[in-house]
Short mmCIF file of C-alpha atoms in Angstrom, two decimals:
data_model
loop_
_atom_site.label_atom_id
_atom_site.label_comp_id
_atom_site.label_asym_id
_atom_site.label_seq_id
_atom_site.Cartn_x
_atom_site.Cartn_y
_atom_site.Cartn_z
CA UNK A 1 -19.14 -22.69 35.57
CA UNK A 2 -20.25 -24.52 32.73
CA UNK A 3 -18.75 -26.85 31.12
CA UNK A 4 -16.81 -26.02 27.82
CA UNK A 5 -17.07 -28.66 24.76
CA UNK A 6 -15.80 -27.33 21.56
CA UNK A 7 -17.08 -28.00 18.39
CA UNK A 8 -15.63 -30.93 16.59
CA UNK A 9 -16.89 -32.76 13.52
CA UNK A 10 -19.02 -35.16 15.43
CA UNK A 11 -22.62 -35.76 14.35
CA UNK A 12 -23.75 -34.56 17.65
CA UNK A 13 -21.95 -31.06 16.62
CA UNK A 14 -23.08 -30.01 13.29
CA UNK A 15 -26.30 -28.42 14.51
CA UNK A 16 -24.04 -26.28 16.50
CA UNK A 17 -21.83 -25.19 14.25
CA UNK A 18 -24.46 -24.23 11.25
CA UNK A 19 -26.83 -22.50 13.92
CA UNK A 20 -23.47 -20.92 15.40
CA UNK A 21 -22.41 -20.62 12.04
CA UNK A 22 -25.93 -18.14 11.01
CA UNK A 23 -25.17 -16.39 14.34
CA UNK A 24 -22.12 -14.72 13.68
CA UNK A 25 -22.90 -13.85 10.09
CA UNK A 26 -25.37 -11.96 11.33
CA UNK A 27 -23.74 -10.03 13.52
CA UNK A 28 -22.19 -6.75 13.03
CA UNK A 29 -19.21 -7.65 14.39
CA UNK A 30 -17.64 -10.93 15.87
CA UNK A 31 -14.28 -11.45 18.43
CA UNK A 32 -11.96 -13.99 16.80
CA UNK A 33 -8.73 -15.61 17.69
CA UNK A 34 -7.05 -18.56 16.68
CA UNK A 35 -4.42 -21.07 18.06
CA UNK A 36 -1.76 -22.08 16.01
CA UNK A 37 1.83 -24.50 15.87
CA UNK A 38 4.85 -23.72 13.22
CA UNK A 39 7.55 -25.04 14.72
CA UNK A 40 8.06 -27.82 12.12
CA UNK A 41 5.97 -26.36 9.16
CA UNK A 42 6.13 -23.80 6.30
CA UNK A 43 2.91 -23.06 6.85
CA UNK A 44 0.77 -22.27 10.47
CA UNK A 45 -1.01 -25.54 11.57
CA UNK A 46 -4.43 -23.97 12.65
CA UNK A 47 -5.52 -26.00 16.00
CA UNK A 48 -8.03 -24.05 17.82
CA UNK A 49 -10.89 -21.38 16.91
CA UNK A 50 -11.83 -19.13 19.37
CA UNK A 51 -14.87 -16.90 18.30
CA UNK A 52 -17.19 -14.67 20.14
CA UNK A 53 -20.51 -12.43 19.94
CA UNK A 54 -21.99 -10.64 22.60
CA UNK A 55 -23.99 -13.20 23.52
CA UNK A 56 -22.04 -16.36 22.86
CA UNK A 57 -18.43 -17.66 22.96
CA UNK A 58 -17.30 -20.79 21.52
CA UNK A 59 -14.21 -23.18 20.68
CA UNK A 60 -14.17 -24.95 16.95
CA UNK A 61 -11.80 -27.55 16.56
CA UNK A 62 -10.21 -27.89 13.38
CA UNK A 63 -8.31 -30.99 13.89
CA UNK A 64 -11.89 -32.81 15.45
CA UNK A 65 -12.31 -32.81 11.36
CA UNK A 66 -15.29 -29.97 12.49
CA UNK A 67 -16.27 -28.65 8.74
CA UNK A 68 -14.93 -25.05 8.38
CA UNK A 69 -17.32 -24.54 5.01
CA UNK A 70 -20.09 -23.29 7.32
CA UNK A 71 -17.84 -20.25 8.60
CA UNK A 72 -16.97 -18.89 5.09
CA UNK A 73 -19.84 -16.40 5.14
CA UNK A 74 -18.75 -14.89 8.29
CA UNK A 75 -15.02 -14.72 8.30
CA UNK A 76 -14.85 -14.11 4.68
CA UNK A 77 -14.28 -10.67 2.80
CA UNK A 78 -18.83 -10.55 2.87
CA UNK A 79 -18.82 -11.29 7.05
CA UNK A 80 -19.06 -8.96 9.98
CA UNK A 81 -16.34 -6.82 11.24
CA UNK A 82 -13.61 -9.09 12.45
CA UNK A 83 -12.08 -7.84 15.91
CA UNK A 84 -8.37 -9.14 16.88
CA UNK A 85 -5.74 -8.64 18.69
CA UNK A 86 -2.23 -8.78 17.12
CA UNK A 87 -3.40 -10.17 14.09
CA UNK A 88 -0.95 -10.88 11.55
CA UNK A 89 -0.44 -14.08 12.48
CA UNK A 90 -3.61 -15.33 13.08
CA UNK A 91 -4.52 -13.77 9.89
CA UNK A 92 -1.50 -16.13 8.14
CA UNK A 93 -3.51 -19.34 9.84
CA UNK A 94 -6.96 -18.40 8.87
CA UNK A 95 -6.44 -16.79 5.40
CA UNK A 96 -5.57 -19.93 3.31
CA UNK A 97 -8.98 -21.45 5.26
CA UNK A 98 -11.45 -18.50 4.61
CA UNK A 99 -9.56 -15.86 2.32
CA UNK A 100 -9.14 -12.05 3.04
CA UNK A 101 -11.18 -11.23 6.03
CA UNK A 102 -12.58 -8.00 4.66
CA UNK A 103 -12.87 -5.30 7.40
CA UNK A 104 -10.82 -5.83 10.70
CA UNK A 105 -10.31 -3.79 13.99
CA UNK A 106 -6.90 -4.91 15.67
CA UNK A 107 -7.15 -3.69 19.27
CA UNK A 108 -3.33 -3.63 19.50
CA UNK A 109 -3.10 -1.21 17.29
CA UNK A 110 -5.89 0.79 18.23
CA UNK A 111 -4.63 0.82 21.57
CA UNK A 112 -1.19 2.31 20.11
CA UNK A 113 -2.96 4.55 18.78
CA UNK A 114 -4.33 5.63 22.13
CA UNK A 115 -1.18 6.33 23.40
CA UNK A 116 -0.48 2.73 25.30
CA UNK A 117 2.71 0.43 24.55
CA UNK A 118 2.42 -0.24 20.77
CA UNK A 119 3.23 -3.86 21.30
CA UNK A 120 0.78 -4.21 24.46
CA UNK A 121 -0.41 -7.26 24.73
CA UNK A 122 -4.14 -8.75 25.25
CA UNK A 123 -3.79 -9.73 28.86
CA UNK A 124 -2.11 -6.64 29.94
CA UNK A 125 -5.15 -4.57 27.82
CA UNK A 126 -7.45 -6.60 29.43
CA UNK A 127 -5.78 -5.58 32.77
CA UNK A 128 -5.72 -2.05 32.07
CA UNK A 129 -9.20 -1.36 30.40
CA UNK A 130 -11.08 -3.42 32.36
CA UNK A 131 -8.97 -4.51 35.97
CA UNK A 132 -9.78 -8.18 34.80
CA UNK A 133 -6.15 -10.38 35.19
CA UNK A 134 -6.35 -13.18 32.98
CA UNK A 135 -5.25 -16.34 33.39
CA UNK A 136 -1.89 -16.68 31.67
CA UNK A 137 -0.24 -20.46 32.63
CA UNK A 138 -1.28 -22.03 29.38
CA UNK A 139 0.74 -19.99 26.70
CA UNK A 140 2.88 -22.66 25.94
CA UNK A 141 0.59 -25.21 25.43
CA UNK A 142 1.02 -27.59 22.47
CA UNK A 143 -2.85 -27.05 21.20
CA UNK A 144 -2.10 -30.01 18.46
CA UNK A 145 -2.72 -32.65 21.07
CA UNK A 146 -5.68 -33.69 22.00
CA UNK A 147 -8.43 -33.75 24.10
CA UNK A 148 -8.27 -30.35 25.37
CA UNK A 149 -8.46 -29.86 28.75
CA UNK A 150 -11.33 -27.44 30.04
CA UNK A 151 -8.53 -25.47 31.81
CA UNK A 152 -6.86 -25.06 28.18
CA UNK A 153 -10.41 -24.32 26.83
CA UNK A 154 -11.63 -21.66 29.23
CA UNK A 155 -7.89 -20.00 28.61
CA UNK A 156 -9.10 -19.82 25.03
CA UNK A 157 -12.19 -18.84 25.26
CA UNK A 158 -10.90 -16.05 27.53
CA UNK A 159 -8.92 -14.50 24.29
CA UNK A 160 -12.07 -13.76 22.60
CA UNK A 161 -14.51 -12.71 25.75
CA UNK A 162 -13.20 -9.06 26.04
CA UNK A 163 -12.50 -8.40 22.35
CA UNK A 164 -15.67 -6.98 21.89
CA UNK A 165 -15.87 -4.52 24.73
CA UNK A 166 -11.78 -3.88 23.72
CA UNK A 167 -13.64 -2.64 20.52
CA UNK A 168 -15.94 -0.47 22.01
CA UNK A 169 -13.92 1.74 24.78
CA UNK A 170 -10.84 1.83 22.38
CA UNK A 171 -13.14 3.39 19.27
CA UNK A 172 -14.59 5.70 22.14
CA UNK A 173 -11.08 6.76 22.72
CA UNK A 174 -10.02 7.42 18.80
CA UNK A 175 -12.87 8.81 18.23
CA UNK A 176 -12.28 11.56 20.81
CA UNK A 177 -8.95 11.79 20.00
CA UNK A 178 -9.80 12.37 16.08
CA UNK A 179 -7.72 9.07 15.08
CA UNK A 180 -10.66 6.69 13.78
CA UNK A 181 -9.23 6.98 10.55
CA UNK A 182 -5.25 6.77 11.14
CA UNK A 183 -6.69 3.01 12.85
CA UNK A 184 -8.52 2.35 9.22
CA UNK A 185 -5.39 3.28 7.27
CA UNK A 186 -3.38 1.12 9.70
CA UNK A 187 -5.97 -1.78 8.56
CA UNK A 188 -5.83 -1.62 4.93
CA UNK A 189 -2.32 -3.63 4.59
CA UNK A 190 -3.86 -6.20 6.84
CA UNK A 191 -6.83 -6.98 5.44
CA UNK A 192 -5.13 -6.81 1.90
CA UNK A 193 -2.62 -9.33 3.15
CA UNK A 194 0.58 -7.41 2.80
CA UNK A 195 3.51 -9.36 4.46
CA UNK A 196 1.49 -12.29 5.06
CA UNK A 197 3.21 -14.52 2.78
CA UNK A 198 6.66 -14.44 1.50
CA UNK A 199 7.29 -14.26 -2.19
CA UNK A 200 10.36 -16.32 -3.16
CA UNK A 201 11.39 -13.74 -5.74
CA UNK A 202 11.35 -11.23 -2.99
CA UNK A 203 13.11 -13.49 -0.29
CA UNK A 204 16.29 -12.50 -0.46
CA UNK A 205 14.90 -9.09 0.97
CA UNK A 206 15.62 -10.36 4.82
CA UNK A 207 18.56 -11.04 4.25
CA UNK A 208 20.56 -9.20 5.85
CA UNK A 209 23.41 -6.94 4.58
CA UNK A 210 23.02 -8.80 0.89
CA UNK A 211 22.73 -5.12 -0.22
CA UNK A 212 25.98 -4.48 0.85
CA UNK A 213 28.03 -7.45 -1.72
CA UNK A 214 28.85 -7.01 -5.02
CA UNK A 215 26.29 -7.44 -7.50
CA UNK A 216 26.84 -11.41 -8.47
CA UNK A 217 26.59 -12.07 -4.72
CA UNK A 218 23.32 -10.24 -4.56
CA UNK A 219 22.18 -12.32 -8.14
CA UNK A 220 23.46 -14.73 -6.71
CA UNK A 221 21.50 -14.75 -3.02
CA UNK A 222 18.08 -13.49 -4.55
CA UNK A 223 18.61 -16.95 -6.76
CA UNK A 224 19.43 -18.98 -3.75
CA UNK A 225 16.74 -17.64 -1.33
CA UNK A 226 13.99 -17.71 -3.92
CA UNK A 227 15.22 -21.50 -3.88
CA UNK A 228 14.90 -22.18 -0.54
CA UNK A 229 11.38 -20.71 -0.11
CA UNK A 230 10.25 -22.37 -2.45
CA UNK A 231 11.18 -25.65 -1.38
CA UNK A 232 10.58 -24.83 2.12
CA UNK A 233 6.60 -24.25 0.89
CA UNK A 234 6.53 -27.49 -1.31
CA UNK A 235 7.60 -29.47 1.78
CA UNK A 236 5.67 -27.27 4.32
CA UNK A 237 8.77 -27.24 6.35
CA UNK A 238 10.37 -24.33 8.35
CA UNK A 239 12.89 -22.57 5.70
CA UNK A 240 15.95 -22.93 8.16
CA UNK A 241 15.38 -26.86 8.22
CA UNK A 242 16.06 -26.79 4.46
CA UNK A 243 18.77 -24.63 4.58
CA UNK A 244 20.14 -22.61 7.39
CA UNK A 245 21.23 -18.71 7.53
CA UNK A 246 24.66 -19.98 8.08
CA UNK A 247 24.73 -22.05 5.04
CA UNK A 248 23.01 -19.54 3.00
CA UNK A 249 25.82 -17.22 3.49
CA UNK A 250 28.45 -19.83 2.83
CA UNK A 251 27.17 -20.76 -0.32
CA UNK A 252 26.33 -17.00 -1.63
CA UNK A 253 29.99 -15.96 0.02
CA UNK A 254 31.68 -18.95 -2.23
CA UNK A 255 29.81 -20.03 -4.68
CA UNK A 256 31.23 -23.79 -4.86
CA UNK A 257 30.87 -24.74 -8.18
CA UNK A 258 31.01 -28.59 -7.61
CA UNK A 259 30.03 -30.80 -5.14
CA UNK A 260 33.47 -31.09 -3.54
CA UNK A 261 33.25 -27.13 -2.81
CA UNK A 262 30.18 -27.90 -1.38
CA UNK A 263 31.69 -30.23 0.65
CA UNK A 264 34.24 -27.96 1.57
CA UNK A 265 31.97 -25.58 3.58
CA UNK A 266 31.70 -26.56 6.90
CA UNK A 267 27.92 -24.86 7.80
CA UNK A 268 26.66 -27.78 5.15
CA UNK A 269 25.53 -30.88 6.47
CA UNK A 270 26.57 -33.89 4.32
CA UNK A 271 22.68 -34.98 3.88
CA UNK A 272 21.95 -31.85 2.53
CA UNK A 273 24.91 -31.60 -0.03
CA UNK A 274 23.38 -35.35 -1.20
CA UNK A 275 19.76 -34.20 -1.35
CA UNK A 276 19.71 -30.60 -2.46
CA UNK A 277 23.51 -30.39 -3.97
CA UNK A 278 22.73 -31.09 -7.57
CA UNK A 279 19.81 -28.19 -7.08
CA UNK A 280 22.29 -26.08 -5.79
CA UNK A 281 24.87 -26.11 -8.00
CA UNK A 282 22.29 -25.72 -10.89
CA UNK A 283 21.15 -22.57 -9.13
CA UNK A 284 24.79 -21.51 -9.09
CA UNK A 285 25.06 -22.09 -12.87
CA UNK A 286 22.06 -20.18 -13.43
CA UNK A 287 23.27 -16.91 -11.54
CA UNK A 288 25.73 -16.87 -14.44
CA UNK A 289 28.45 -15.92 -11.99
CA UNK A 290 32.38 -15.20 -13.37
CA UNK A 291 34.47 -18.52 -12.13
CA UNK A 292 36.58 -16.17 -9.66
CA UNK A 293 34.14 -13.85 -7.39
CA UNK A 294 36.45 -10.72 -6.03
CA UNK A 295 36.84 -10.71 -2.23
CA UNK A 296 34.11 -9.98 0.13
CA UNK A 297 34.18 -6.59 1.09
CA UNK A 298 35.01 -5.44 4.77
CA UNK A 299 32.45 -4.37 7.51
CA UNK A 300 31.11 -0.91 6.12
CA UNK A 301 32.06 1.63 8.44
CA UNK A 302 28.34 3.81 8.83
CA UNK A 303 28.66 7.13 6.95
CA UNK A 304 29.56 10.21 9.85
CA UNK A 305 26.56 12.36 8.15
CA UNK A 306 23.58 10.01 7.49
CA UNK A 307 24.93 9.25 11.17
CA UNK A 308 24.08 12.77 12.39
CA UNK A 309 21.06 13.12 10.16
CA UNK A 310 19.33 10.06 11.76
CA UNK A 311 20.15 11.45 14.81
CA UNK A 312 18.41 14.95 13.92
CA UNK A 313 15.30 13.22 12.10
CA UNK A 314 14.94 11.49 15.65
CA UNK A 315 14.64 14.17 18.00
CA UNK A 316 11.91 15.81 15.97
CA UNK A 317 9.75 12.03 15.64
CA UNK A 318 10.75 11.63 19.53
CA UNK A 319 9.36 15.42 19.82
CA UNK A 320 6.48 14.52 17.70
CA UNK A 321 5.50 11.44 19.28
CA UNK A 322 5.64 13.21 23.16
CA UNK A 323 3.09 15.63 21.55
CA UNK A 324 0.82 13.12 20.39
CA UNK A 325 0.96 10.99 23.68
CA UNK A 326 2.21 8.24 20.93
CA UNK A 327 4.73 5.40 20.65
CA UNK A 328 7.93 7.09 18.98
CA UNK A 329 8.34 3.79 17.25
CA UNK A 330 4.26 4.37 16.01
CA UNK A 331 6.20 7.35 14.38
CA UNK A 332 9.13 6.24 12.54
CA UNK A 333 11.48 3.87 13.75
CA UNK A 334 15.55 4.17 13.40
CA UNK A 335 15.31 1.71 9.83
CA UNK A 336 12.72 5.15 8.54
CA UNK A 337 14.62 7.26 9.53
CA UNK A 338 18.18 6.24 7.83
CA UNK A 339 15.90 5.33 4.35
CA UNK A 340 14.58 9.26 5.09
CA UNK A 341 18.35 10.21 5.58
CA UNK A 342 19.64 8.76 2.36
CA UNK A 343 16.68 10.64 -0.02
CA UNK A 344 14.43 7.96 -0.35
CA UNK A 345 10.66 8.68 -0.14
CA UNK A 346 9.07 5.59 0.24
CA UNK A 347 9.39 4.95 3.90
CA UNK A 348 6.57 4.74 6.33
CA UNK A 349 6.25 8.22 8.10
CA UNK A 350 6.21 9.79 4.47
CA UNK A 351 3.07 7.92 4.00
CA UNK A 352 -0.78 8.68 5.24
CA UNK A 353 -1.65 9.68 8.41
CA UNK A 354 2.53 9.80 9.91
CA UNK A 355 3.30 12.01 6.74
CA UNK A 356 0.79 14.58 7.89
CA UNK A 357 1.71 14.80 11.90
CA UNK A 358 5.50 14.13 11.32
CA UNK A 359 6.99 13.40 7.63
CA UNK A 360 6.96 16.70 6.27
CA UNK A 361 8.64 18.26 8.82
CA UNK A 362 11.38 15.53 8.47
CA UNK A 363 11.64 16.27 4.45
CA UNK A 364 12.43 19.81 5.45
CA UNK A 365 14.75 18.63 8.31
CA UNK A 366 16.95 15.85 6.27
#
């Protein structure tokens, strides 16, 4: 087998890379994965390219200092069709590099869409499409450190090799199946970034059960969470290193208003009440909060008929799903279903494609 030496930003490389570079402009459509670490950043730390044509795979090293200028044109919004698998994330490591990347074909959704597991992954697609078993003993490699070994390189390499012929059989499929379309509507939030990146005025939306406290807690957390992303993006460090769920819901549960009640909480660490208390406290302030909260309430006991309607909603997008050789959770999953139950008309399987197969039979069931 032939060696493989991945492009880096040394002199003897740049040839490669623009004539590389040309190549998969060119082409209608190019296989592309990435490599990526986050455990101690805000933000994805983009170690490896993989990228592949029909005729040509290759490696581009990002930390080699290899200049990623000359790939603009082809993994920006003007390139080829971009084929991935799974690719929000990769998407969150390439986008602040090349921008949106303009049409995309995700082949695990399209195989969802096929009827397969809807969170299949590559190896096992691989496996089934093709009766190729890929190597797997390097997904836990730490691809910041270098060199690369050629056993970690042809493991890359081998995430890009089948995405093209991935592409092809799997269109094949939708096509017969009349789905080419539900896999472009599936696209469009992709490629327009949607959940990518967290606003910090819209933070406070994973928190969980913050929709359940009384409306100065729920000032008072949207405040606080907006806080903490923000700071965990100006320090490009994970958002529970600046402030933990457990310390989150202290502070929105009792609102110290000095830096003894901060100290008071036991899920704060002392170095964080001297580095980030005065922020805190000002954030406090600025919720405009009464001096006495009332009580938190108790665990909400789940209401007996949105209970049963959930429960009726899911037999028909269980029903629906067995018809359609689908997912159920490619239908509606149980979070739909309960925004379905309680009037709302803004979930998923009332939109597109789902609302046609499925979601108006569930308005007329709820």
């Amino acid at each position: 087998m032939t060696s493989i030496q991945p492009i880096t930003g040394e002199p003897r490389d740049a040839a490669r890379l623009q004539d590389f570079a040309a190549e998969l402009t060119a082409a209608p459509a190019i296989g592309l994965d990435t490599e990526f670490l986050r455990e101690s950043t805000y933000r994805p730390l983009l170690c490896l390219l993989q990228v592949s044509t029909p005729a040509r795979c290759e490696c581009i090293d990002p930390l080699g200092a290899a200049d990623l200028s000359a790939l603009r044109p082809a993994f920006g919004p003007g390139g080829p069709l971009k084929i991935m698998h799974a690719a929000r994330q990769d998407l969150e490591a390439l986008w602040p590099v090349f921008g949106a990347p303009g049409s995309l074909f995700d082949t695990q959704v399209a195989a969802g869409l096929v009827g397969m597991p809807a969170q299949i992954g590559y190896a096992e697609l691989v496996r089934r499409q093709f009766g190729v078993e890929l190597d797997k003993s390097h997904t836990r490699t730490d691809w910041s450190r270098r060199p690369l070994s050629e056993a970690q390189l042809s493991y890359a390499i081998e995430d890009v090799r089948h995405l093209g012929p991935l592409r092809d059989v799997l269109q094949e499929q939708l096509d017969k199946l009349g789905r080419l379309e539900w896999l472009h509507e599936e696209m469009q939030p992709l490629v327009a970034g949607e959940g990518l990146f967290v606003d910090p005025e819209r933070a406070h939306e994973r928190l969980k059960g913050l929709q359940d406290l009384d409306a100065d807690r729920q000032r008072l957390g949207q405040r606080l969470a907006a806080w903490r992303e923000r700071r965990a993006a100006e320090r490009n460090r994970p958002r529970t290193w600046i402030l933990d769920e457990a310390g989150l819901r202290a502070l929105i549960a009792v609102a110290p208003r000095d830096l003894n009640g901060l100290r008071d909480l036991p899920e704060l660490a002392p170095g964080f009440i001297e580095h980030s208390g005065a922020d805190i406290l000002r954030e406090i302030e600025t919720a405009l909060l009464p001096v006495r909260l009332p009580p938190l309430p108790g665990r909400q006991r789940s209401d007996p008929k949105i209970s049963e309607d959930v429960k009726r909603l899911g037999d028909i997008a269980r029903r629906v799903a067995a018809e359609l050789g689908l997912a159920p959770e490619l239908i509606a999953t149980r979070r739909d279903l309960e925004v379905i139950a309680r009037g709302r008309e803004d979930a998923l399987p009332l939109k597109g494609w789902r609302r046609a197969v499925v979601g108006e039979e569930l308005l007329a069931a709820r």
